[in-house]
Amino acid sequence: MAIRPILVAPDPRLKQKSLPVEGPVTDAHRRLMDDMLETMYDAPGIGLAAIQIGEPLRIIVMDLAREDEPKAPRYFVNPEILWASEDVVPYEEGCLSVPDYYDDVERPRHVKIRYMDYHGKLIEEDAEGLYAVCIQHEMDHLEGVLFIDHLSRLKREKALNKLKKQRRAL
Ligand code: K1U
Ligand code: ZN
């Protein structure tokens, strides 16, 4: 397993659409998921899409366990949203690719999803609360969309300018 560098906006690779995993989930995909999970725990974060480490594949990892709870990694290969509720809720989101910036995004409160797990098993389940927020945030990454793309142009530019300033200071 390896900790890999996380791409930071405005890296153009974050804007690309990720490709589906074709065929079965292989050991190579599982190695990628292991690296993604280690990278996410190290950051630390609660989710990570493969493109955030430069791999344009439709793969996500997540762990929503609190610090005082045992680790509970989740793996999503080719996730799809089958249904989304009409009612939306705001949640203050962050992103490892937009460090040190947090803002409210409104998303459907409840989604029904389908995906393959670490072992390639097809799973359908309902997601609500932080699970719904996080899976929608991560699935946006697969389409090249960042949470700041849901904000006003003014707020998005504020976030990006802050990142440019941080990069110049390095
Ligand atoms: O970059 C990412 O996609 C990961 C992102 C996931 C996320 C957070 C909040 C709302 C929606 C999606 C993060 O993990 S940001 C860091 C974070 O939320 C966190 C870090 C340490 C402890 C608890 C939370
Ligand atoms: Zn993100």
mmCIF file of C-alpha atoms and ligand atoms in Angstrom:
data_model
loop_
_atom_site.group_PDB
_atom_site.id
_atom_site.type_symbol
_atom_site.label_atom_id
_atom_site.label_comp_id
_atom_site.label_asym_id
_atom_site.label_seq_id
_atom_site.Cartn_x
_atom_site.Cartn_y
_atom_site.Cartn_z
ATOM 1 C CA MET A 1 0.000 0.000 0.000
ATOM 2 C CA ALA A 2 1.179 3.550 -0.670
ATOM 3 C CA ILE A 3 0.231 7.105 0.203
ATOM 4 C CA ARG A 4 -0.126 8.959 -3.090
ATOM 5 C CA PRO A 5 -0.076 12.749 -3.705
ATOM 6 C CA ILE A 6 -3.553 14.345 -3.879
ATOM 7 C CA LEU A 7 -4.215 16.657 -6.836
ATOM 8 C CA VAL A 8 -5.161 20.207 -5.872
ATOM 9 C CA ALA A 9 -7.438 22.576 -7.862
ATOM 10 C CA PRO A 10 -7.060 24.086 -10.430
ATOM 11 C CA ASP A 11 -5.211 20.977 -11.688
ATOM 12 C CA PRO A 12 -6.941 20.275 -15.069
ATOM 13 C CA ARG A 13 -6.976 16.509 -14.371
ATOM 14 C CA LEU A 14 -9.650 17.140 -11.709
ATOM 15 C CA LYS A 15 -11.993 18.413 -14.471
ATOM 16 C CA GLN A 16 -11.886 15.212 -16.523
ATOM 17 C CA LYS A 17 -14.632 12.597 -16.621
ATOM 18 C CA SER A 18 -13.509 9.244 -15.171
ATOM 19 C CA LEU A 19 -13.933 6.015 -17.154
ATOM 20 C CA PRO A 20 -15.935 3.000 -15.954
ATOM 21 C CA VAL A 21 -14.123 -0.116 -14.767
ATOM 22 C CA GLU A 22 -14.707 -2.600 -17.592
ATOM 23 C CA GLY A 23 -15.064 -6.287 -16.701
ATOM 24 C CA PRO A 24 -14.518 -7.715 -13.227
ATOM 25 C CA VAL A 25 -12.880 -5.994 -10.253
ATOM 26 C CA THR A 26 -9.278 -7.234 -10.381
ATOM 27 C CA ASP A 27 -6.353 -7.298 -7.967
ATOM 28 C CA ALA A 28 -4.996 -4.187 -9.752
ATOM 29 C CA HIS A 29 -8.239 -2.321 -8.891
ATOM 30 C CA ARG A 30 -8.009 -3.605 -5.300
ATOM 31 C CA ARG A 31 -4.404 -2.354 -5.065
ATOM 32 C CA LEU A 32 -5.604 1.057 -6.274
ATOM 33 C CA MET A 33 -8.425 1.030 -3.666
ATOM 34 C CA ASP A 34 -5.896 0.093 -0.938
ATOM 35 C CA ASP A 35 -3.678 3.050 -1.955
ATOM 36 C CA MET A 36 -6.693 5.375 -2.073
ATOM 37 C CA LEU A 37 -7.807 4.326 1.419
ATOM 38 C CA GLU A 38 -4.336 4.793 2.882
ATOM 39 C CA THR A 39 -4.057 8.196 1.177
ATOM 40 C CA MET A 40 -7.505 9.214 2.511
ATOM 41 C CA TYR A 41 -6.709 8.124 6.105
ATOM 42 C CA ASP A 42 -3.385 9.959 5.964
ATOM 43 C CA ALA A 43 -4.908 13.243 4.669
ATOM 44 C CA PRO A 44 -7.185 12.847 6.724
ATOM 45 C CA GLY A 45 -10.535 12.710 4.951
ATOM 46 C CA ILE A 46 -13.780 10.767 4.861
ATOM 47 C CA GLY A 47 -13.863 10.073 1.106
ATOM 48 C CA LEU A 48 -11.650 10.025 -1.979
ATOM 49 C CA ALA A 49 -12.236 9.550 -5.711
ATOM 50 C CA ALA A 50 -9.543 7.864 -7.834
ATOM 51 C CA ILE A 51 -9.076 10.976 -9.994
ATOM 52 C CA GLN A 52 -7.906 12.846 -6.880
ATOM 53 C CA ILE A 53 -4.737 10.732 -7.067
ATOM 54 C CA GLY A 54 -4.600 11.074 -10.860
ATOM 55 C CA GLU A 55 -6.368 7.795 -11.819
ATOM 56 C CA PRO A 56 -9.358 8.555 -14.083
ATOM 57 C CA LEU A 57 -11.418 5.488 -13.067
ATOM 58 C CA ARG A 58 -14.910 5.387 -11.526
ATOM 59 C CA ILE A 59 -13.712 4.240 -8.104
ATOM 60 C CA ILE A 60 -14.387 5.827 -4.696
ATOM 61 C CA VAL A 61 -13.365 4.963 -1.143
ATOM 62 C CA MET A 62 -15.006 6.262 2.026
ATOM 63 C CA ASP A 63 -14.966 5.801 5.798
ATOM 64 C CA LEU A 64 -17.567 7.640 7.861
ATOM 65 C CA ALA A 65 -16.624 6.075 11.214
ATOM 66 C CA ARG A 66 -15.926 8.559 14.013
ATOM 67 C CA GLU A 67 -12.479 8.612 15.663
ATOM 68 C CA ASP A 68 -13.771 6.597 18.642
ATOM 69 C CA GLU A 69 -15.263 3.906 16.379
ATOM 70 C CA PRO A 70 -13.505 1.043 14.552
ATOM 71 C CA LYS A 71 -12.518 1.754 10.955
ATOM 72 C CA ALA A 72 -15.328 1.054 8.467
ATOM 73 C CA PRO A 73 -13.915 1.344 4.929
ATOM 74 C CA ARG A 74 -16.343 1.331 2.015
ATOM 75 C CA TYR A 75 -15.409 0.812 -1.631
ATOM 76 C CA PHE A 76 -17.473 1.826 -4.658
ATOM 77 C CA VAL A 77 -16.712 0.704 -8.213
ATOM 78 C CA ASN A 78 -18.853 2.164 -11.042
ATOM 79 C CA PRO A 79 -21.350 3.777 -8.631
ATOM 80 C CA GLU A 80 -24.666 4.974 -10.057
ATOM 81 C CA ILE A 81 -27.466 7.048 -8.540
ATOM 82 C CA LEU A 82 -30.710 5.187 -9.237
ATOM 83 C CA TRP A 83 -32.977 7.736 -7.554
ATOM 84 C CA ALA A 84 -32.601 11.056 -5.722
ATOM 85 C CA SER A 85 -35.155 12.674 -3.412
ATOM 86 C CA GLU A 86 -36.667 15.990 -4.422
ATOM 87 C CA ASP A 87 -36.006 17.500 -1.006
ATOM 88 C CA VAL A 88 -32.539 18.969 -0.620
ATOM 89 C CA VAL A 89 -30.478 19.766 2.475
ATOM 90 C CA PRO A 90 -27.449 22.018 2.977
ATOM 91 C CA TYR A 91 -24.206 20.612 4.410
ATOM 92 C CA GLU A 92 -20.908 22.382 4.949
ATOM 93 C CA GLU A 93 -18.545 20.473 2.640
ATOM 94 C CA GLY A 94 -14.781 20.354 2.333
ATOM 95 C CA CYS A 95 -12.537 18.680 -0.235
ATOM 96 C CA LEU A 96 -8.980 17.381 -0.055
ATOM 97 C CA SER A 97 -8.457 18.873 -3.543
ATOM 98 C CA VAL A 98 -9.640 22.312 -2.313
ATOM 99 C CA PRO A 99 -7.750 22.491 1.000
ATOM 100 C CA ASP A 100 -8.787 24.874 3.780
ATOM 101 C CA TYR A 101 -12.058 25.964 2.166
ATOM 102 C CA TYR A 102 -15.507 24.934 3.430
ATOM 103 C CA ASP A 103 -18.951 26.035 2.302
ATOM 104 C CA ASP A 104 -22.582 24.943 2.273
ATOM 105 C CA VAL A 105 -23.796 22.890 -0.686
ATOM 106 C CA GLU A 106 -27.415 21.782 -1.125
ATOM 107 C CA ARG A 107 -27.938 18.216 -2.346
ATOM 108 C CA PRO A 108 -30.777 15.671 -2.337
ATOM 109 C CA ARG A 109 -31.356 14.446 1.224
ATOM 110 C CA HIS A 110 -31.750 10.799 0.185
ATOM 111 C CA VAL A 111 -30.349 8.787 -2.752
ATOM 112 C CA LYS A 112 -30.604 5.171 -3.866
ATOM 113 C CA ILE A 113 -27.294 3.884 -5.266
ATOM 114 C CA ARG A 114 -25.877 0.844 -7.072
ATOM 115 C CA TYR A 115 -22.181 -0.072 -7.167
ATOM 116 C CA MET A 116 -19.718 -2.953 -7.043
ATOM 117 C CA ASP A 117 -17.810 -3.437 -3.794
ATOM 118 C CA TYR A 118 -14.132 -4.412 -3.185
ATOM 119 C CA HIS A 119 -14.913 -7.988 -4.229
ATOM 120 C CA GLY A 120 -16.983 -7.047 -7.293
ATOM 121 C CA LYS A 121 -20.318 -7.823 -5.602
ATOM 122 C CA LEU A 122 -23.198 -5.737 -6.966
ATOM 123 C CA ILE A 123 -24.892 -3.774 -4.172
ATOM 124 C CA GLU A 124 -27.961 -1.528 -4.090
ATOM 125 C CA GLU A 125 -28.630 0.603 -1.032
ATOM 126 C CA ASP A 126 -30.182 3.782 0.327
ATOM 127 C CA ALA A 127 -27.973 6.626 1.511
ATOM 128 C CA GLU A 128 -29.066 9.430 3.869
ATOM 129 C CA GLY A 129 -27.296 11.961 6.103
ATOM 130 C CA LEU A 130 -23.509 12.252 5.741
ATOM 131 C CA TYR A 131 -23.426 9.075 3.599
ATOM 132 C CA ALA A 132 -25.718 10.747 1.007
ATOM 133 C CA VAL A 133 -23.677 13.972 1.100
ATOM 134 C CA CYS A 134 -20.338 12.197 0.739
ATOM 135 C CA ILE A 135 -21.325 9.769 -2.047
ATOM 136 C CA GLN A 136 -22.809 12.642 -4.088
ATOM 137 C CA HIS A 137 -19.673 14.765 -3.504
ATOM 138 C CA GLU A 138 -17.416 11.859 -4.572
ATOM 139 C CA MET A 139 -19.585 10.972 -7.581
ATOM 140 C CA ASP A 140 -19.286 14.603 -8.712
ATOM 141 C CA HIS A 141 -15.492 14.039 -8.832
ATOM 142 C CA LEU A 142 -16.108 11.201 -11.332
ATOM 143 C CA GLU A 143 -17.775 13.797 -13.611
ATOM 144 C CA GLY A 144 -14.996 16.365 -13.129
ATOM 145 C CA VAL A 145 -17.141 18.488 -10.808
ATOM 146 C CA LEU A 146 -15.825 20.015 -7.544
ATOM 147 C CA PHE A 147 -18.052 21.150 -4.677
ATOM 148 C CA ILE A 148 -17.016 24.752 -5.384
ATOM 149 C CA ASP A 149 -18.653 24.370 -8.825
ATOM 150 C CA HIS A 150 -21.996 24.366 -6.952
ATOM 151 C CA LEU A 151 -21.219 27.792 -5.413
ATOM 152 C CA SER A 152 -21.583 31.289 -6.874
ATOM 153 C CA ARG A 153 -18.817 32.440 -9.236
ATOM 154 C CA LEU A 154 -17.664 34.921 -6.594
ATOM 155 C CA LYS A 155 -17.234 32.223 -3.926
ATOM 156 C CA ARG A 156 -15.569 29.808 -6.387
ATOM 157 C CA GLU A 157 -13.052 32.454 -7.443
ATOM 158 C CA LYS A 158 -12.388 33.294 -3.782
ATOM 159 C CA ALA A 159 -11.578 29.624 -3.086
ATOM 160 C CA LEU A 160 -9.379 29.264 -6.193
ATOM 161 C CA ASN A 161 -7.533 32.544 -5.543
ATOM 162 C CA LYS A 162 -6.773 31.351 -2.001
ATOM 163 C CA LEU A 163 -5.253 28.146 -3.454
ATOM 164 C CA LYS A 164 -3.204 30.102 -6.018
ATOM 165 C CA LYS A 165 -1.864 32.330 -3.217
ATOM 166 C CA GLN A 166 -0.968 29.263 -1.111
ATOM 167 C CA ARG A 167 0.873 27.737 -4.102
ATOM 168 C CA ARG A 168 2.819 30.955 -4.781
ATOM 169 C CA ALA A 169 3.919 30.995 -1.111
ATOM 170 C CA LEU A 170 5.569 27.536 -1.478
HETATM 171 O O1 K1U B 1 -11.808 15.406 -1.115
HETATM 172 C C1 K1U B 1 -12.747 14.677 -0.857
HETATM 173 O O2 K1U B 1 -13.537 14.341 -1.721
HETATM 174 C C2 K1U B 1 -12.918 14.195 0.567
HETATM 175 C C3 K1U B 1 -13.819 15.067 1.408
HETATM 176 C C4 K1U B 1 -15.177 14.394 1.501
HETATM 177 C C5 K1U B 1 -16.328 15.230 1.968
HETATM 178 C C6 K1U B 1 -16.283 15.948 3.146
HETATM 179 C C7 K1U B 1 -17.383 16.677 3.571
HETATM 180 C C8 K1U B 1 -18.525 16.683 2.820
HETATM 181 C C9 K1U B 1 -18.554 15.995 1.646
HETATM 182 C C10 K1U B 1 -17.463 15.243 1.225
HETATM 183 C C11 K1U B 1 -13.180 15.188 2.778
HETATM 184 O O3 K1U B 1 -12.947 14.213 3.422
HETATM 185 S S1 K1U B 1 -12.803 16.752 3.369
HETATM 186 C C12 K1U B 1 -12.137 16.436 5.015
HETATM 187 C C13 K1U B 1 -13.181 16.071 6.008
HETATM 188 O O4 K1U B 1 -14.361 16.207 5.769
HETATM 189 C C14 K1U B 1 -12.764 15.488 7.317
HETATM 190 C C15 K1U B 1 -11.442 15.343 7.669
HETATM 191 C C16 K1U B 1 -11.104 14.808 8.907
HETATM 192 C C17 K1U B 1 -12.064 14.431 9.794
HETATM 193 C C18 K1U B 1 -13.382 14.570 9.470
HETATM 194 C C19 K1U B 1 -13.746 15.098 8.224
HETATM 195 ZN ZN ZN B 2 -13.684 16.267 -2.933
#
